[in-house]
Every structure is written in structure tokens, then in C-alpha cells.
Amino acid sequence: TFSQYGITEILLVSIDVEGNEWEVLSSIDFNLVRIYSFVIENNSKSLLGDDQIRRFLEEKNYVFYARIGYLDDVFLHKSMINHGHCFF
């Protein structure tokens, strides 16, 4: 975990682990680390990907920001948007 290395803040996390993205994402303890943005492979039969990852991150105060191609979703923590720290 991030906490065992003393990491409490991360600007960007990219998750692309060939179909195991949900397992990696759901293993993160969001009480111990603040992650400001994610790029996550969200490959499914639907062109828009699976909603499970989107719903989970929305519950954690992330906003779905963009879809890159047909595979990757970009999420920003609401604090990045509300405080003018969004550079996109």
C-alpha cells in the first residue's frame, strides 16, 4: 500500500492491468492517501466502458472528465476543479 511508504498524496495514478483494474482500484484505502487524478483502462463490451468504476469513483468525490479513445477514462478529484487546480 501507499501508506507503508509514507505516501499520502499522489497527483496522478494510471491503472492499466489488463482486465484487473477494478481489483486494483478497490484495494486503495482512500482514507490514507489523497489521489488527485486517475487514468484507468475501462475496457468492456460497451464503447463507453463499464459503469462500476465510474460509480465507485463518483462516490469518492471524483468527476468523470474524459474518455481517451475507447479504453481509458480520466477522473479528477472535485478539489482539483473547485479550487482552480485543473490544468486541462
N, CA, C and O atoms as a GROMACS GRO file, in nm:
protein
  352
    1THR      N    1   0.083  -0.119   0.000
    1THR     CA    2   0.000   0.000   0.000
    1THR      C    3   0.087   0.125   0.000
    1THR      O    4   0.207   0.120   0.030
    2PHE      N    5   0.025   0.237  -0.035
    2PHE     CA    6   0.099   0.362  -0.039
    2PHE      C    7   0.146   0.404   0.100
    2PHE      O    8   0.255   0.459   0.115
    3SER      N    9   0.063   0.380   0.201
    3SER     CA   10   0.094   0.427   0.336
    3SER      C   11   0.220   0.362   0.392
    3SER      O   12   0.291   0.425   0.470
    4GLN      N   13   0.249   0.240   0.355
    4GLN     CA   14   0.370   0.175   0.408
    4GLN      C   15   0.496   0.243   0.359
    4GLN      O   16   0.604   0.222   0.415
    5TYR      N   17   0.485   0.326   0.254
    5TYR     CA   18   0.599   0.403   0.204
    5TYR      C   19   0.589   0.551   0.241
    5TYR      O   20   0.667   0.633   0.194
    6GLY      N   21   0.492   0.584   0.326
    6GLY     CA   22   0.475   0.722   0.370
    6GLY      C   23   0.414   0.813   0.266
    6GLY      O   24   0.426   0.935   0.276
    7ILE      N   25   0.349   0.756   0.166
    7ILE     CA   26   0.287   0.836   0.060
    7ILE      C   27   0.145   0.871   0.100
    7ILE      O   28   0.063   0.783   0.124
    8THR      N   29   0.116   1.000   0.108
    8THR     CA   30  -0.018   1.045   0.147
    8THR      C   31  -0.088   1.125   0.038
    8THR      O   32  -0.210   1.145   0.045
    9GLU      N   33  -0.013   1.172  -0.062
    9GLU     CA   34  -0.071   1.247  -0.173
    9GLU      C   35  -0.007   1.202  -0.304
    9GLU      O   36   0.114   1.180  -0.313
   10ILE      N   37  -0.092   1.189  -0.406
   10ILE     CA   38  -0.046   1.149  -0.540
   10ILE      C   39  -0.120   1.235  -0.641
   10ILE      O   40  -0.242   1.248  -0.634
   11LEU      N   41  -0.047   1.294  -0.734
   11LEU     CA   42  -0.111   1.378  -0.835
   11LEU      C   43  -0.182   1.294  -0.941
   11LEU      O   44  -0.296   1.326  -0.977
   12LEU      N   45  -0.119   1.188  -0.991
   12LEU     CA   46  -0.179   1.108  -1.097
   12LEU      C   47  -0.149   0.961  -1.078
   12LEU      O   48  -0.035   0.922  -1.054
   13VAL      N   49  -0.254   0.879  -1.088
   13VAL     CA   50  -0.239   0.734  -1.087
   13VAL      C   51  -0.295   0.682  -1.219
   13VAL      O   52  -0.406   0.718  -1.258
   14SER      N   53  -0.218   0.600  -1.287
   14SER     CA   54  -0.262   0.535  -1.410
   14SER      C   55  -0.272   0.385  -1.383
   14SER      O   56  -0.177   0.322  -1.338
   15ILE      N   57  -0.390   0.330  -1.413
   15ILE     CA   58  -0.412   0.187  -1.389
   15ILE      C   59  -0.450   0.121  -1.521
   15ILE      O   60  -0.554   0.150  -1.580
   16ASP      N   61  -0.363   0.031  -1.566
   16ASP     CA   62  -0.387  -0.048  -1.687
   16ASP      C   63  -0.325  -0.184  -1.663
   16ASP      O   64  -0.208  -0.206  -1.691
   17VAL      N   65  -0.406  -0.275  -1.611
   17VAL     CA   66  -0.356  -0.407  -1.572
   17VAL      C   67  -0.437  -0.519  -1.636
   17VAL      O   68  -0.468  -0.621  -1.574
   18GLU      N   69  -0.471  -0.496  -1.763
   18GLU     CA   70  -0.531  -0.599  -1.848
   18GLU      C   71  -0.650  -0.672  -1.784
   18GLU      O   72  -0.648  -0.793  -1.766
   19GLY      N   73  -0.752  -0.593  -1.750
   19GLY     CA   74  -0.875  -0.652  -1.700
   19GLY      C   75  -0.888  -0.660  -1.550
   19GLY      O   76  -0.992  -0.702  -1.499
   20ASN      N   77  -0.786  -0.622  -1.476
   20ASN     CA   78  -0.791  -0.628  -1.330
   20ASN      C   79  -0.796  -0.489  -1.266
   20ASN      O   80  -0.760  -0.473  -1.150
   21GLU      N   81  -0.839  -0.390  -1.342
   21GLU     CA   82  -0.842  -0.253  -1.293
   21GLU      C   83  -0.930  -0.238  -1.170
   21GLU      O   84  -0.894  -0.169  -1.075
   22TRP      N   85  -1.047  -0.304  -1.170
   22TRP     CA   86  -1.137  -0.293  -1.055
   22TRP      C   87  -1.071  -0.346  -0.928
   22TRP      O   88  -1.083  -0.285  -0.822
   23GLU      N   89  -1.002  -0.457  -0.938
   23GLU     CA   90  -0.936  -0.515  -0.820
   23GLU      C   91  -0.831  -0.421  -0.765
   23GLU      O   92  -0.819  -0.405  -0.643
   24VAL      N   93  -0.754  -0.358  -0.853
   24VAL     CA   94  -0.652  -0.263  -0.807
   24VAL      C   95  -0.717  -0.140  -0.745
   24VAL      O   96  -0.680  -0.098  -0.636
   25LEU      N   97  -0.813  -0.082  -0.815
   25LEU     CA   98  -0.879   0.039  -0.768
   25LEU      C   99  -0.948   0.017  -0.633
   25LEU      O  100  -0.935   0.099  -0.542
   26SER      N  101  -1.021  -0.092  -0.620
   26SER     CA  102  -1.096  -0.117  -0.497
   26SER      C  103  -1.005  -0.154  -0.380
   26SER      O  104  -1.051  -0.156  -0.266
   27SER      N  105  -0.878  -0.182  -0.406
   27SER     CA  106  -0.785  -0.213  -0.296
   27SER      C  107  -0.721  -0.088  -0.235
   27SER      O  108  -0.654  -0.097  -0.133
   28ILE      N  109  -0.742   0.028  -0.296
   28ILE     CA  110  -0.683   0.152  -0.246
   28ILE      C  111  -0.760   0.200  -0.125
   28ILE      O  112  -0.883   0.207  -0.129
   29ASP      N  113  -0.691   0.232  -0.018
   29ASP     CA  114  -0.754   0.289   0.102
   29ASP      C  115  -0.755   0.441   0.086
   29ASP      O  116  -0.655   0.507   0.114
   30PHE      N  117  -0.868   0.494   0.043
   30PHE     CA  118  -0.879   0.637   0.017
   30PHE      C  119  -0.877   0.721   0.145
   30PHE      O  120  -0.867   0.843   0.138
   31ASN      N  121  -0.885   0.657   0.261
   31ASN     CA  122  -0.872   0.729   0.388
   31ASN      C  123  -0.726   0.758   0.421
   31ASN      O  124  -0.698   0.845   0.504
   32LEU      N  125  -0.634   0.687   0.357
   32LEU     CA  126  -0.492   0.702   0.388
   32LEU      C  127  -0.413   0.778   0.283
   32LEU      O  128  -0.302   0.824   0.310
   33VAL      N  129  -0.469   0.791   0.163
   33VAL     CA  130  -0.397   0.859   0.055
   33VAL      C  131  -0.495   0.946  -0.024
   33VAL      O  132  -0.609   0.905  -0.050
   34ARG      N  133  -0.450   1.065  -0.061
   34ARG     CA  134  -0.531   1.154  -0.144
   34ARG      C  135  -0.474   1.150  -0.286
   34ARG      O  136  -0.360   1.188  -0.310
   35ILE      N  137  -0.557   1.103  -0.377
   35ILE     CA  138  -0.517   1.094  -0.518
   35ILE      C  139  -0.599   1.197  -0.593
   35ILE      O  140  -0.722   1.199  -0.584
   36TYR      N  141  -0.530   1.283  -0.668
   36TYR     CA  142  -0.599   1.393  -0.734
   36TYR      C  143  -0.655   1.357  -0.871
   36TYR      O  144  -0.753   1.416  -0.914
   37SER      N  145  -0.595   1.261  -0.940
   37SER     CA  146  -0.647   1.224  -1.072
   37SER      C  147  -0.609   1.081  -1.107
   37SER      O  148  -0.508   1.027  -1.062
   38PHE      N  149  -0.694   1.022  -1.189
   38PHE     CA  150  -0.676   0.885  -1.236
   38PHE      C  151  -0.691   0.879  -1.387
   38PHE      O  152  -0.771   0.951  -1.446
   39VAL      N  153  -0.613   0.792  -1.450
   39VAL     CA  154  -0.639   0.744  -1.584
   39VAL      C  155  -0.651   0.593  -1.569
   39VAL      O  156  -0.557   0.527  -1.525
   40ILE      N  157  -0.768   0.539  -1.605
   40ILE     CA  158  -0.794   0.397  -1.580
   40ILE      C  159  -0.845   0.332  -1.708
   40ILE      O  160  -0.940   0.381  -1.770
   41GLU      N  161  -0.782   0.222  -1.747
   41GLU     CA  162  -0.836   0.145  -1.859
   41GLU      C  163  -0.973   0.092  -1.817
   41GLU      O  164  -0.986   0.029  -1.712
   42ASN      N  165  -1.073   0.117  -1.898
   42ASN     CA  166  -1.209   0.074  -1.869
   42ASN      C  167  -1.265   0.008  -1.994
   42ASN      O  168  -1.352   0.062  -2.062
   43ASN      N  169  -1.214  -0.109  -2.022
   43ASN     CA  170  -1.249  -0.182  -2.143
   43ASN      C  171  -1.364  -0.277  -2.113
   43ASN      O  172  -1.357  -0.355  -2.018
   44SER      N  173  -1.467  -0.271  -2.193
   44SER     CA  174  -1.579  -0.364  -2.179
   44SER      C  175  -1.643  -0.381  -2.315
   44SER      O  176  -1.594  -0.328  -2.414
   45LYS      N  177  -1.752  -0.454  -2.320
   45LYS     CA  178  -1.823  -0.474  -2.447
   45LYS      C  179  -1.886  -0.344  -2.496
   45LYS      O  180  -1.908  -0.327  -2.616
   46SER      N  181  -1.915  -0.254  -2.406
   46SER     CA  182  -1.974  -0.125  -2.441
   46SER      C  183  -1.864  -0.027  -2.482
   46SER      O  184  -1.756  -0.028  -2.424
   47LEU      N  185  -1.889   0.055  -2.581
   47LEU     CA  186  -1.791   0.155  -2.624
   47LEU      C  187  -1.761   0.256  -2.513
   47LEU      O  188  -1.656   0.318  -2.513
   48LEU      N  189  -1.855   0.271  -2.419
   48LEU     CA  190  -1.836   0.367  -2.310
   48LEU      C  191  -1.777   0.304  -2.186
   48LEU      O  192  -1.759   0.372  -2.085
   49GLY      N  193  -1.746   0.177  -2.191
   49GLY     CA  194  -1.686   0.111  -2.076
   49GLY      C  195  -1.788   0.069  -1.973
   49GLY      O  196  -1.909   0.085  -1.993
   50ASP      N  197  -1.740   0.015  -1.863
   50ASP     CA  198  -1.823  -0.036  -1.755
   50ASP      C  199  -1.849   0.076  -1.654
   50ASP      O  200  -1.757   0.150  -1.619
   51ASP      N  201  -1.972   0.087  -1.606
   51ASP     CA  202  -2.007   0.192  -1.511
   51ASP      C  203  -1.960   0.166  -1.368
   51ASP      O  204  -1.963   0.257  -1.286
   52GLN      N  205  -1.916   0.044  -1.335
   52GLN     CA  206  -1.877   0.011  -1.198
   52GLN      C  207  -1.765   0.102  -1.149
   52GLN      O  208  -1.771   0.152  -1.037
   53ILE      N  209  -1.664   0.125  -1.232
   53ILE     CA  210  -1.552   0.210  -1.192
   53ILE      C  211  -1.599   0.354  -1.177
   53ILE      O  212  -1.562   0.422  -1.081
   54ARG      N  213  -1.681   0.401  -1.270
   54ARG     CA  214  -1.731   0.539  -1.263
   54ARG      C  215  -1.814   0.562  -1.136
   54ARG      O  216  -1.795   0.662  -1.066
   55ARG      N  217  -1.905   0.471  -1.108
   55ARG     CA  218  -1.989   0.487  -0.987
   55ARG      C  219  -1.904   0.487  -0.860
   55ARG      O  220  -1.926   0.568  -0.770
   56PHE      N  221  -1.807   0.397  -0.854
   56PHE     CA  222  -1.721   0.388  -0.736
   56PHE      C  223  -1.646   0.520  -0.714
   56PHE      O  224  -1.643   0.572  -0.603
   57LEU      N  225  -1.587   0.573  -0.821
   57LEU     CA  226  -1.509   0.696  -0.806
   57LEU      C  227  -1.598   0.817  -0.780
   57LEU      O  228  -1.558   0.909  -0.708
   58GLU      N  229  -1.717   0.819  -0.836
   58GLU     CA  230  -1.810   0.928  -0.805
   58GLU      C  231  -1.844   0.929  -0.656
   58GLU      O  232  -1.856   1.036  -0.596
   59GLU      N  233  -1.859   0.812  -0.597
   59GLU     CA  234  -1.884   0.804  -0.452
   59GLU      C  235  -1.765   0.854  -0.371
   59GLU      O  236  -1.781   0.893  -0.255
   60LYS      N  237  -1.647   0.854  -0.431
   60LYS     CA  238  -1.525   0.901  -0.365
   60LYS      C  239  -1.494   1.046  -0.401
   60LYS      O  240  -1.382   1.093  -0.378
   61ASN      N  241  -1.590   1.118  -0.458
   61ASN     CA  242  -1.577   1.261  -0.494
   61ASN      C  243  -1.489   1.288  -0.616
   61ASN      O  244  -1.421   1.390  -0.623
   62TYR      N  245  -1.492   1.195  -0.711
   62TYR     CA  246  -1.423   1.217  -0.838
   62TYR      C  247  -1.526   1.248  -0.945
   62TYR      O  248  -1.641   1.205  -0.938
   63VAL      N  249  -1.483   1.323  -1.044
   63VAL     CA  250  -1.566   1.357  -1.158
   63VAL      C  251  -1.509   1.288  -1.281
   63VAL      O  252  -1.389   1.295  -1.307
   64PHE      N  253  -1.596   1.222  -1.357
   64PHE     CA  254  -1.554   1.167  -1.485
   64PHE      C  255  -1.526   1.285  -1.576
   64PHE      O  256  -1.615   1.366  -1.602
   65TYR      N  257  -1.403   1.294  -1.626
   65TYR     CA  258  -1.361   1.411  -1.703
   65TYR      C  259  -1.358   1.384  -1.853
   65TYR      O  260  -1.401   1.468  -1.932
   66ALA      N  261  -1.306   1.267  -1.894
   66ALA     CA  262  -1.293   1.240  -2.037
   66ALA      C  263  -1.272   1.092  -2.060
   66ALA      O  264  -1.233   1.017  -1.971
   67ARG      N  265  -1.298   1.054  -2.183
   67ARG     CA  266  -1.266   0.918  -2.228
   67ARG      C  267  -1.165   0.933  -2.340
   67ARG      O  268  -1.188   1.005  -2.437
   68ILE      N  269  -1.053   0.864  -2.327
   68ILE     CA  270  -0.947   0.869  -2.427
   68ILE      C  271  -0.963   0.746  -2.516
   68ILE      O  272  -0.946   0.633  -2.471
   69GLY      N  273  -0.995   0.770  -2.641
   69GLY     CA  274  -1.019   0.658  -2.732
   69GLY      C  275  -1.136   0.576  -2.684
   69GLY      O  276  -1.238   0.630  -2.641
   70TYR      N  277  -1.123   0.445  -2.692
   70TYR     CA  278  -1.230   0.355  -2.649
   70TYR      C  279  -1.195   0.277  -2.524
   70TYR      O  280  -1.267   0.185  -2.486
   71LEU      N  281  -1.085   0.313  -2.459
   71LEU     CA  282  -1.039   0.229  -2.349
   71LEU      C  283  -1.016   0.300  -2.217
   71LEU      O  284  -1.040   0.240  -2.112
   72ASP      N  285  -0.971   0.424  -2.217
   72ASP     CA  286  -0.923   0.487  -2.095
   72ASP      C  287  -1.013   0.601  -2.048
   72ASP      O  288  -1.054   0.686  -2.127
   73ASP      N  289  -1.043   0.600  -1.919
   73ASP     CA  290  -1.123   0.706  -1.856
   73ASP      C  291  -1.034   0.793  -1.769
   73ASP      O  292  -0.941   0.744  -1.704
   74VAL      N  293  -1.063   0.922  -1.770
   74VAL     CA  294  -0.990   1.019  -1.688
   74VAL      C  295  -1.086   1.071  -1.581
   74VAL      O  296  -1.199   1.111  -1.611
   75PHE      N  297  -1.039   1.070  -1.456
   75PHE     CA  298  -1.118   1.119  -1.343
   75PHE      C  299  -1.036   1.223  -1.268
   75PHE      O  300  -0.915   1.208  -1.251
   76LEU      N  301  -1.103   1.328  -1.222
   76LEU     CA  302  -1.039   1.431  -1.140
   76LEU      C  303  -1.113   1.440  -1.007
   76LEU      O  304  -1.236   1.432  -1.002
   77HIS      N  305  -1.036   1.456  -0.900
   77HIS     CA  306  -1.099   1.478  -0.771
   77HIS      C  307  -1.164   1.616  -0.772
   77HIS      O  308  -1.109   1.711  -0.827
   78LYS      N  309  -1.281   1.627  -0.711
   78LYS     CA  310  -1.355   1.753  -0.712
   78LYS      C  311  -1.273   1.870  -0.658
   78LYS      O  312  -1.294   1.984  -0.699
   79SER      N  313  -1.182   1.843  -0.568
   79SER     CA  314  -1.099   1.950  -0.512
   79SER      C  315  -1.011   2.014  -0.618
   79SER      O  316  -0.976   2.132  -0.606
   80MET      N  317  -0.974   1.940  -0.720
   80MET     CA  318  -0.893   1.993  -0.829
   80MET      C  319  -0.973   2.093  -0.912
   80MET      O  320  -0.919   2.192  -0.962
   81ILE      N  321  -1.099   2.067  -0.926
   81ILE     CA  322  -1.185   2.153  -1.007
   81ILE      C  323  -1.232   2.273  -0.926
   81ILE      O  324  -1.230   2.386  -0.975
   82ASN      N  325  -1.274   2.250  -0.803
   82ASN     CA  326  -1.332   2.356  -0.719
   82ASN      C  327  -1.231   2.462  -0.678
   82ASN      O  328  -1.270   2.575  -0.648
   83HIS      N  329  -1.104   2.428  -0.677
   83HIS     CA  330  -1.004   2.524  -0.632
   83HIS      C  331  -0.916   2.577  -0.745
   83HIS      O  332  -0.811   2.635  -0.720
   84GLY      N  333  -0.960   2.556  -0.868
   84GLY     CA  334  -0.888   2.610  -0.981
   84GLY      C  335  -0.756   2.544  -1.010
   84GLY      O  336  -0.669   2.604  -1.073
   85HIS      N  337  -0.738   2.418  -0.965
   85HIS     CA  338  -0.611   2.348  -0.988
   85HIS      C  339  -0.617   2.261  -1.113
   85HIS      O  340  -0.523   2.187  -1.140
   86CYS      N  341  -0.724   2.270  -1.188
   86CYS     CA  342  -0.737   2.189  -1.307
   86CYS      C  343  -0.667   2.258  -1.422
   86CYS      O  344  -0.701   2.371  -1.456
   87PHE      N  345  -0.572   2.191  -1.482
   87PHE     CA  346  -0.492   2.249  -1.590
   87PHE      C  347  -0.526   2.191  -1.725
   87PHE      O  348  -0.450   2.208  -1.820
   88PHE      N  349  -0.640   2.122  -1.735
   88PHE     CA  350  -0.677   2.056  -1.861
   88PHE      C  351  -0.754   2.152  -1.950
   88PHE      O  352  -0.794   2.114  -2.060
   0.00000   0.00000   0.00000
